GROMACS .gro file of C-alpha atoms in nm:
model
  170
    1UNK     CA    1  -0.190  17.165 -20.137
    2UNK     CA    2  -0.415  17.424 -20.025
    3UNK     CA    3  -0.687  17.573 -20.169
    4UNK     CA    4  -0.469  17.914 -20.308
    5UNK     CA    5  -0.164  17.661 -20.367
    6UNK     CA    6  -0.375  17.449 -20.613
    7UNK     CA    7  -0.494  17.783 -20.799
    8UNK     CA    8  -0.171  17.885 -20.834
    9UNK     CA    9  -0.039  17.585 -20.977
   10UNK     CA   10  -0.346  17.551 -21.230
   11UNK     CA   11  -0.538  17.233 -21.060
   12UNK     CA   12  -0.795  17.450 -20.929
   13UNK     CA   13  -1.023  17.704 -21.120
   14UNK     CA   14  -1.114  17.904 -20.738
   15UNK     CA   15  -1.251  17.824 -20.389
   16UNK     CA   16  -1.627  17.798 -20.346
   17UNK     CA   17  -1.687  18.054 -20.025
   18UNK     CA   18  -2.057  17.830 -19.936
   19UNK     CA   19  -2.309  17.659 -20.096
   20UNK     CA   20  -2.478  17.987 -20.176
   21UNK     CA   21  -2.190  18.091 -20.373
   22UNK     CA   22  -2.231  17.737 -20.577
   23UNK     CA   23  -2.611  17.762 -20.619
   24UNK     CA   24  -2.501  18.101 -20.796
   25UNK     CA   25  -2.202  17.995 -20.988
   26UNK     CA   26  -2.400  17.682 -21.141
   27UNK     CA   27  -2.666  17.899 -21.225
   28UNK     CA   28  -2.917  17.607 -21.016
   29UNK     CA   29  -3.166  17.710 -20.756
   30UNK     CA   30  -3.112  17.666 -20.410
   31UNK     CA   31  -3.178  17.295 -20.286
   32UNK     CA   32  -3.340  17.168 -19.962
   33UNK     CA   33  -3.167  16.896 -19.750
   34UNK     CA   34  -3.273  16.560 -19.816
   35UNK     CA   35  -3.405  16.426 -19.475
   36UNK     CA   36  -3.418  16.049 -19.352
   37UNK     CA   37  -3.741  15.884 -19.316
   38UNK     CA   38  -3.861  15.706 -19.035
   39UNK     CA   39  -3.809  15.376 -19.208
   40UNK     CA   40  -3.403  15.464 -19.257
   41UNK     CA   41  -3.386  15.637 -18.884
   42UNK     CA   42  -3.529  15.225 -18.759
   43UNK     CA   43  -3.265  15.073 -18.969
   44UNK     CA   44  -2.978  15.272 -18.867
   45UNK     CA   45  -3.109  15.211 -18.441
   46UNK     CA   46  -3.121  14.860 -18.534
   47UNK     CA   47  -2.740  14.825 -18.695
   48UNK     CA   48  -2.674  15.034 -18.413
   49UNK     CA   49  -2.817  14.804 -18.168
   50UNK     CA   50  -2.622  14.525 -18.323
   51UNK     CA   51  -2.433  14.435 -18.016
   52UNK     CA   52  -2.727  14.388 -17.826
   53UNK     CA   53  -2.923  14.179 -18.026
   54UNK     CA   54  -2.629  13.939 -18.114
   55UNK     CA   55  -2.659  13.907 -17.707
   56UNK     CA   56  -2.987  13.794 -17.753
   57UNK     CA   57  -3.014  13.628 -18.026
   58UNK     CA   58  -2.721  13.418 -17.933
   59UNK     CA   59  -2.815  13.359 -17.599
   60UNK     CA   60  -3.160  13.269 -17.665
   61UNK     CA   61  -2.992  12.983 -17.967
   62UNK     CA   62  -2.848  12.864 -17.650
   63UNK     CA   63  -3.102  12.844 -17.430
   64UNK     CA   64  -3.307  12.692 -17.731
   65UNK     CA   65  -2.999  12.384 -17.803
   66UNK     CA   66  -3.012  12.306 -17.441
   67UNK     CA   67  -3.389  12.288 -17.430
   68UNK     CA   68  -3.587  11.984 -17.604
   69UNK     CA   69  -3.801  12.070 -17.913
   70UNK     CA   70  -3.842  12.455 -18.091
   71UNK     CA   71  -3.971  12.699 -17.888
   72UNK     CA   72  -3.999  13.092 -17.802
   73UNK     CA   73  -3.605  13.118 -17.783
   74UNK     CA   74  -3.518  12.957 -18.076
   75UNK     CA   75  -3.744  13.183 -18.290
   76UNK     CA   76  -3.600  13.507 -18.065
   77UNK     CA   77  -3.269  13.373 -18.159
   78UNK     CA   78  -3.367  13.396 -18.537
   79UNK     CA   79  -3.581  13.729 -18.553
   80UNK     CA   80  -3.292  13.887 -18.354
   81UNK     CA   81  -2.980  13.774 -18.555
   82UNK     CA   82  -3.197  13.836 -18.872
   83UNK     CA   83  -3.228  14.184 -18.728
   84UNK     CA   84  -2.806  14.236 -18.714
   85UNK     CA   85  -2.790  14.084 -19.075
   86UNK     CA   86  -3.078  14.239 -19.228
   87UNK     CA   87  -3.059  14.558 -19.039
   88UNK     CA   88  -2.703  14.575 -19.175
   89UNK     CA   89  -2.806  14.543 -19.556
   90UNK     CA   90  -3.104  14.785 -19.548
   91UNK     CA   91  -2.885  15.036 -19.358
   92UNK     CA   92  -2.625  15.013 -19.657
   93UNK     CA   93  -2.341  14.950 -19.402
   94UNK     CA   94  -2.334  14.567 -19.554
   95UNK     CA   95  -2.131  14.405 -19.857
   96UNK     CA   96  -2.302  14.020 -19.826
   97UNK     CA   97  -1.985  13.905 -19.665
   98UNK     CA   98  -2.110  13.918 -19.310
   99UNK     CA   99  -2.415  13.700 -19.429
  100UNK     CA  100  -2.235  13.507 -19.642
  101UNK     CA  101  -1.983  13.405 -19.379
  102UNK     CA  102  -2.238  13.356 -19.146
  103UNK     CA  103  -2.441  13.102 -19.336
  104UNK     CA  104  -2.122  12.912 -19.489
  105UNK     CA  105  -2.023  12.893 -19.048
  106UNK     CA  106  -2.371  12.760 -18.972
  107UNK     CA  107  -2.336  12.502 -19.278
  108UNK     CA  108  -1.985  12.406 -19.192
  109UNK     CA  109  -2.115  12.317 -18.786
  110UNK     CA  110  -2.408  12.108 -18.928
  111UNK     CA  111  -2.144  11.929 -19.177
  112UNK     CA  112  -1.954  11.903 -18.801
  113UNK     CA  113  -2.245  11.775 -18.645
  114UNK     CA  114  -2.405  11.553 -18.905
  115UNK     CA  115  -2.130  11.459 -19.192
  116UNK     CA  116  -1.768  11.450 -19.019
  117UNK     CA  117  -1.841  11.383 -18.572
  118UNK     CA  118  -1.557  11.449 -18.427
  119UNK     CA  119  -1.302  11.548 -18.699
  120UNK     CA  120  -1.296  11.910 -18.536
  121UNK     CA  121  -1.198  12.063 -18.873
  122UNK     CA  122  -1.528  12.101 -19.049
  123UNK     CA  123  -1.659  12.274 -18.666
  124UNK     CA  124  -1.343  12.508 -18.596
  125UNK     CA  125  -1.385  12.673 -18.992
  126UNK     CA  126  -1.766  12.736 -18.868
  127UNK     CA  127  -1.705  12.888 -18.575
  128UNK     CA  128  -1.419  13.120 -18.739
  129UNK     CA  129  -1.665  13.181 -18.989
  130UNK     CA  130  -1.913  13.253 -18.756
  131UNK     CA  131  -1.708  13.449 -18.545
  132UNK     CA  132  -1.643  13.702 -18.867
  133UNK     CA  133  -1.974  13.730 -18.956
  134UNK     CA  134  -2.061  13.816 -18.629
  135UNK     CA  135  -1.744  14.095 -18.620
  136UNK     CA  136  -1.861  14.221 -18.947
  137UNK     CA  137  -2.208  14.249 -18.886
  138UNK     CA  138  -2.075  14.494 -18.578
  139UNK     CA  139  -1.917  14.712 -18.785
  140UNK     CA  140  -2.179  15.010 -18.871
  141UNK     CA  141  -1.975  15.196 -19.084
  142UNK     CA  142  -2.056  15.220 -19.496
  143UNK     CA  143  -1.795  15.003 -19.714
  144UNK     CA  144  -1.717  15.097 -20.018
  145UNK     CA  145  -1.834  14.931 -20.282
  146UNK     CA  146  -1.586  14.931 -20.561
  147UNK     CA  147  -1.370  14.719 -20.249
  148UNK     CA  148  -1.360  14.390 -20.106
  149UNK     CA  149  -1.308  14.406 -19.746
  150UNK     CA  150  -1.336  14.288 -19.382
  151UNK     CA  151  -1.474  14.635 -19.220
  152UNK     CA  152  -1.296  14.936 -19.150
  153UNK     CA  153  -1.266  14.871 -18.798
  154UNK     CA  154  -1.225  14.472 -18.761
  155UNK     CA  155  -1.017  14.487 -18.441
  156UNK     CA  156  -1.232  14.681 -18.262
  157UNK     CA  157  -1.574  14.501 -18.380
  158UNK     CA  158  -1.346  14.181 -18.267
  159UNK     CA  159  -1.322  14.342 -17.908
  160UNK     CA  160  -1.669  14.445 -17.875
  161UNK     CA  161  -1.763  14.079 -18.006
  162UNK     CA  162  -1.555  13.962 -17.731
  163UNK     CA  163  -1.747  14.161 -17.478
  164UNK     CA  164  -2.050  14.029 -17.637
  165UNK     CA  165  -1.947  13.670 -17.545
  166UNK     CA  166  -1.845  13.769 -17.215
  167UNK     CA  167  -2.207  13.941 -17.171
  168UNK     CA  168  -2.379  13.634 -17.312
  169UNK     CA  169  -2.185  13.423 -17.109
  170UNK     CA  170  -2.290  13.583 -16.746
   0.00000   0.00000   0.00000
């Protein structure tokens, strides 16, 4: 319906011309914008820059496995994929399940690695876990939060995980 249509049929009481006309008809005084703080403008560059630091992050873990001992790359490889998860809650664009998947894959590859060698199943649920984390944590758009879901736009943040790997691979 449009705006006359729903008067006419008695779900509407009027159209509001502009928020002066509001202000007037509520009888409240005119309010100023709210305006983001330098604290939300960082957290909304860093889910932005998710991409990029799963590159890094996930690059320097690799660099780190195939070196001996802990080192530089191993903690880059931390800070930076605690940036994508943690940059994703305080933004408000997160719902746990990126995090959530993303600890149960890294549990599921030591249970791989330490529990069941060479059983492939325990591995292969890890890295699909991982995988969706990693597509979640992508996805910088606000859920709601009265609904469970997978992102609004899980094929695409599947794509631009893909490019990712292809990135982290050269």
């Amino acid at each position: 319906l449009t705006n006359t249509e729903a008067k006419d049929f008695g779900f509407s009481q009027g159209t509001i011309e502009g928020l002066d006309s509001l202000y007037s008809l509520l009888n409240v005084k005119k309010q100023e914008a709210i305006k983001a703080t330098w604290s939300e403008n960082l957290v909304r560059m860093l889910a932005q820059l998710s991409p990029i630091l799963i590159l890094i992050g996930l690059g320097s873990l690799y660099i780190e496995i195939k070196t001996p001992g802990f080192g530089i790359f191993g903690l880059l490889g931390i800070v930076c994929l605690a940036f994508v998860f943690g940059g994703q809650h305080l933004a408000g664009a997160s719902n746990h399940l990126g995090l959530i998947l993303f600890i149960a894959g890294i549990v599921l590859i030591l249970v791989e690695m330490v529990v069941l060698p060479g059983t492939w199943v325990a591995g292969m649920l890890g890295i699909i876990c991982f995988i969706a984390a990693l597509a979640i944590s992508t996805d910088i758009t606000v859920p709601d939060k009265n609904e469970f879901t997978l992102g609004n736009h899980f094929a695409e943040n599947i794509k631009d995980l893909l490019y990712i790997s292809l990135g982290a691979m050269i």
